[in-house]
PDB file of C-alpha atoms in Angstrom:
ATOM      1  CA  MET W   1     -25.548  -8.296  10.904  1.00 49.00           C
ATOM      2  CA  GLN W   2     -25.846 -11.732   9.443  1.00 48.00           C
ATOM      3  CA  PHE W   3     -29.379 -13.052   9.423  1.00 47.00           C
ATOM      4  CA  VAL W   4     -28.540 -15.399   6.484  1.00 50.00           C
ATOM      5  CA  SER W   5     -27.618 -18.717   8.162  1.00 46.00           C
ATOM      6  CA  ALA W   6     -29.671 -18.281  11.179  1.00 46.00           C
ATOM      7  CA  GLY W   7     -32.128 -20.873   9.697  1.00 48.00           C
ATOM      8  CA  ARG W   8     -31.783 -24.436  10.254  1.00 48.00           C
ATOM      9  CA  HIS W   9     -28.233 -24.858  11.630  1.00 46.00           C
ATOM     10  CA  GLY W  10     -26.594 -26.219  14.555  1.00 44.00           C
ATOM     11  CA  HIS W  11     -29.339 -28.098  16.008  1.00 44.00           C
ATOM     12  CA  GLY W  12     -28.472 -31.743  14.802  1.00 45.00           C
ATOM     13  CA  HIS W  13     -29.774 -33.402  18.078  1.00 45.00           C
ATOM     14  CA  GLY W  14     -28.524 -36.710  16.775  1.00 45.00           C
ATOM     15  CA  HIS W  15     -31.951 -37.886  15.467  1.00 45.00           C
ATOM     16  CA  GLY W  16     -30.566 -41.210  14.801  1.00 44.00           C
ATOM     17  CA  HIS W  17     -32.806 -42.905  17.164  1.00 44.00           C
ATOM     18  CA  GLY W  18     -31.659 -46.567  16.520  1.00 43.00           C
ATOM     19  CA  HIS W  19     -34.639 -48.214  17.743  1.00 43.00           C
ATOM     20  CA  GLY W  20     -33.666 -51.203  15.827  1.00 42.00           C
ATOM     21  CA  HIS W  21     -37.180 -51.822  14.501  1.00 43.00           C
ATOM     22  CA  GLY W  22     -36.789 -55.664  14.153  1.00 41.00           C
ATOM     23  CA  HIS W  23     -39.732 -56.273  11.981  1.00 42.00           C
ATOM     24  CA  HIS W  24     -38.607 -56.150   8.409  1.00 41.00           C
ATOM     25  CA  GLY W  25     -41.955 -57.709   7.375  1.00 43.00           C
ATOM     26  CA  HIS W  26     -43.029 -54.785   5.139  1.00 45.00           C
ATOM     27  CA  GLY W  27     -40.333 -55.065   2.522  1.00 48.00           C
ATOM     28  CA  GLY W  28     -40.622 -51.252   2.141  1.00 51.00           C
ATOM     29  CA  ASN W  29     -38.059 -50.332   4.837  1.00 75.00           C
ATOM     30  CA  SER W  30     -35.698 -48.844   2.167  1.00 89.00           C
ATOM     31  CA  GLN W  31     -38.535 -46.493   1.205  1.00 91.00           C
ATOM     32  CA  CYS W  32     -38.936 -45.666   5.079  1.00 94.00           C
ATOM     33  CA  TYR W  33     -35.183 -44.979   5.248  1.00 94.00           C
ATOM     34  CA  GLN W  34     -35.512 -42.600   2.291  1.00 94.00           C
ATOM     35  CA  ALA W  35     -38.344 -41.014   3.765  1.00 94.00           C
ATOM     36  CA  GLN W  36     -36.409 -40.562   7.001  1.00 94.00           C
ATOM     37  CA  GLN W  37     -33.472 -38.870   5.148  1.00 95.00           C
ATOM     38  CA  PHE W  38     -35.855 -36.745   3.312  1.00 95.00           C
ATOM     39  CA  PHE W  39     -37.585 -35.485   6.509  1.00 96.00           C
ATOM     40  CA  ASN W  40     -34.608 -35.020   8.530  1.00 95.00           C
ATOM     41  CA  GLN W  41     -33.243 -33.158   5.892  1.00 96.00           C
ATOM     42  CA  TRP W  42     -35.995 -30.730   5.408  1.00 96.00           C
ATOM     43  CA  TRP W  43     -37.665 -30.810   8.878  1.00 95.00           C
ATOM     44  CA  PRO W  44     -35.207 -32.201  11.418  1.00 92.00           C
ATOM     45  CA  GLN W  45     -37.030 -30.905  14.331  1.00 90.00           C
ATOM     46  CA  SER W  46     -40.547 -31.535  13.180  1.00 94.00           C
ATOM     47  CA  VAL W  47     -42.951 -33.888  15.073  1.00 96.00           C
ATOM     48  CA  LEU W  48     -44.191 -35.051  11.736  1.00 97.00           C
ATOM     49  CA  THR W  49     -40.859 -36.324  10.955  1.00 96.00           C
ATOM     50  CA  SER W  50     -40.704 -38.668  13.870  1.00 95.00           C
ATOM     51  CA  VAL W  51     -44.353 -39.710  13.496  1.00 96.00           C
ATOM     52  CA  PHE W  52     -44.013 -40.410   9.793  1.00 96.00           C
ATOM     53  CA  GLN W  53     -40.868 -42.533  10.514  1.00 94.00           C
ATOM     54  CA  THR W  54     -42.721 -44.450  13.359  1.00 93.00           C
ATOM     55  CA  LEU W  55     -45.670 -45.192  11.206  1.00 94.00           C
ATOM     56  CA  CYS W  56     -43.617 -46.087   8.126  1.00 94.00           C
ATOM     57  CA  TYR W  57     -41.843 -48.849  10.007  1.00 92.00           C
ATOM     58  CA  ARG W  58     -45.180 -49.880  11.502  1.00 92.00           C
ATOM     59  CA  VAL W  59     -47.531 -50.200   8.555  1.00 93.00           C
ATOM     60  CA  GLY W  60     -44.941 -49.821   5.591  1.00 93.00           C
ATOM     61  CA  ALA W  61     -43.990 -46.852   3.479  1.00 94.00           C
ATOM     62  CA  THR W  62     -46.895 -47.064   0.960  1.00 94.00           C
ATOM     63  CA  GLN W  63     -49.583 -46.932   3.588  1.00 94.00           C
ATOM     64  CA  ALA W  64     -47.833 -44.172   5.466  1.00 95.00           C
ATOM     65  CA  TRP W  65     -47.509 -41.987   2.231  1.00 97.00           C
ATOM     66  CA  THR W  66     -50.990 -42.782   1.097  1.00 96.00           C
ATOM     67  CA  THR W  67     -52.420 -41.537   4.450  1.00 96.00           C
ATOM     68  CA  LEU W  68     -50.208 -38.381   4.371  1.00 97.00           C
ATOM     69  CA  GLN W  69     -51.163 -37.591   0.721  1.00 97.00           C
ATOM     70  CA  GLY W  70     -54.948 -37.971   1.572  1.00 96.00           C
ATOM     71  CA  LEU W  71     -54.360 -35.504   4.397  1.00 96.00           C
ATOM     72  CA  LEU W  72     -52.507 -33.163   2.009  1.00 97.00           C
ATOM     73  CA  GLY W  73     -55.066 -33.342  -0.609  1.00 96.00           C
ATOM     74  CA  VAL W  74     -52.566 -34.403  -3.268  1.00 97.00           C
ATOM     75  CA  PRO W  75     -53.112 -37.413  -5.719  1.00 97.00           C
ATOM     76  CA  VAL W  76     -52.307 -40.576  -3.824  1.00 96.00           C
ATOM     77  CA  THR W  77     -49.393 -42.278  -5.194  1.00 96.00           C
ATOM     78  CA  GLY W  78     -48.072 -44.226  -2.168  1.00 95.00           C
ATOM     79  CA  THR W  79     -44.710 -42.736  -2.616  1.00 94.00           C
ATOM     80  CA  LEU W  80     -42.940 -39.511  -2.214  1.00 94.00           C
ATOM     81  CA  ASP W  81     -43.408 -37.485  -5.224  1.00 95.00           C
ATOM     82  CA  GLN W  82     -43.006 -33.715  -6.304  1.00 96.00           C
ATOM     83  CA  ALA W  83     -46.760 -32.830  -5.441  1.00 97.00           C
ATOM     84  CA  THR W  84     -46.485 -34.320  -1.878  1.00 97.00           C
ATOM     85  CA  PHE W  85     -43.041 -32.555  -1.400  1.00 97.00           C
ATOM     86  CA  GLN W  86     -44.762 -29.244  -2.525  1.00 97.00           C
ATOM     87  CA  ALA W  87     -47.651 -29.643  -0.266  1.00 98.00           C
ATOM     88  CA  LEU W  88     -45.425 -30.347   2.737  1.00 97.00           C
ATOM     89  CA  LEU W  89     -43.455 -27.282   1.970  1.00 96.00           C
ATOM     90  CA  ASN W  90     -46.652 -25.347   1.808  1.00 96.00           C
ATOM     91  CA  ASN W  91     -48.137 -26.717   4.831  1.00 95.00           C
ATOM     92  CA  ASN W  92     -47.150 -24.669   7.891  1.00 89.00           C
ATOM     93  CA  ASN W  93     -48.949 -26.852  10.643  1.00 94.00           C
ATOM     94  CA  HIS W  94     -46.877 -30.143  10.641  1.00 96.00           C
ATOM     95  CA  ALA W  95     -47.947 -30.802  14.228  1.00 96.00           C
ATOM     96  CA  LEU W  96     -51.553 -30.966  13.086  1.00 96.00           C
ATOM     97  CA  LEU W  97     -50.632 -33.116  10.158  1.00 96.00           C
ATOM     98  CA  ALA W  98     -48.778 -35.509  12.619  1.00 96.00           C
ATOM     99  CA  GLN W  99     -51.763 -35.826  14.838  1.00 96.00           C
ATOM    100  CA  GLN W 100     -54.017 -36.545  11.739  1.00 96.00           C
ATOM    101  CA  LEU W 101     -51.670 -39.047  10.444  1.00 95.00           C
ATOM    102  CA  LEU W 102     -51.551 -40.957  13.760  1.00 93.00           C
ATOM    103  CA  ALA W 103     -55.282 -40.798  13.858  1.00 93.00           C
ATOM    104  CA  GLY W 104     -55.505 -41.823  10.098  1.00 90.00           C
ATOM    105  CA  VAL W 105     -53.283 -44.693  10.043  1.00 84.00           C
ATOM    106  CA  THR W 106     -55.169 -47.869  11.299  1.00 71.00           C
ATOM    107  CA  THR W 107     -52.420 -49.881  12.925  1.00 61.00           C
ATOM    108  CA  PRO W 108     -52.757 -53.669  12.717  1.00 57.00           C
TER     109      PRO W 108
END
């Protein structure tokens, strides 16, 4: 009876979505890439992962994090930090977060 590795294994549905987001105007795309790696590592199947990624490339990493931090109720730094990570781990409704994030980010 091995329940140990039953967790997040095996489903790597190649979340590489190469939508070559052509607008590198925000200068924060390396942050978006880091955020993407982070979310894919921890919540590969989460809708929040894809929503955050989309918004990050659309409005920039700072705005995406700022909005998410506001929703999580952690200090707003505009970057991924320990408090934000902790809050994400403790939040068990990422689907709702994703909806709120979409609603909360005003797209240009």
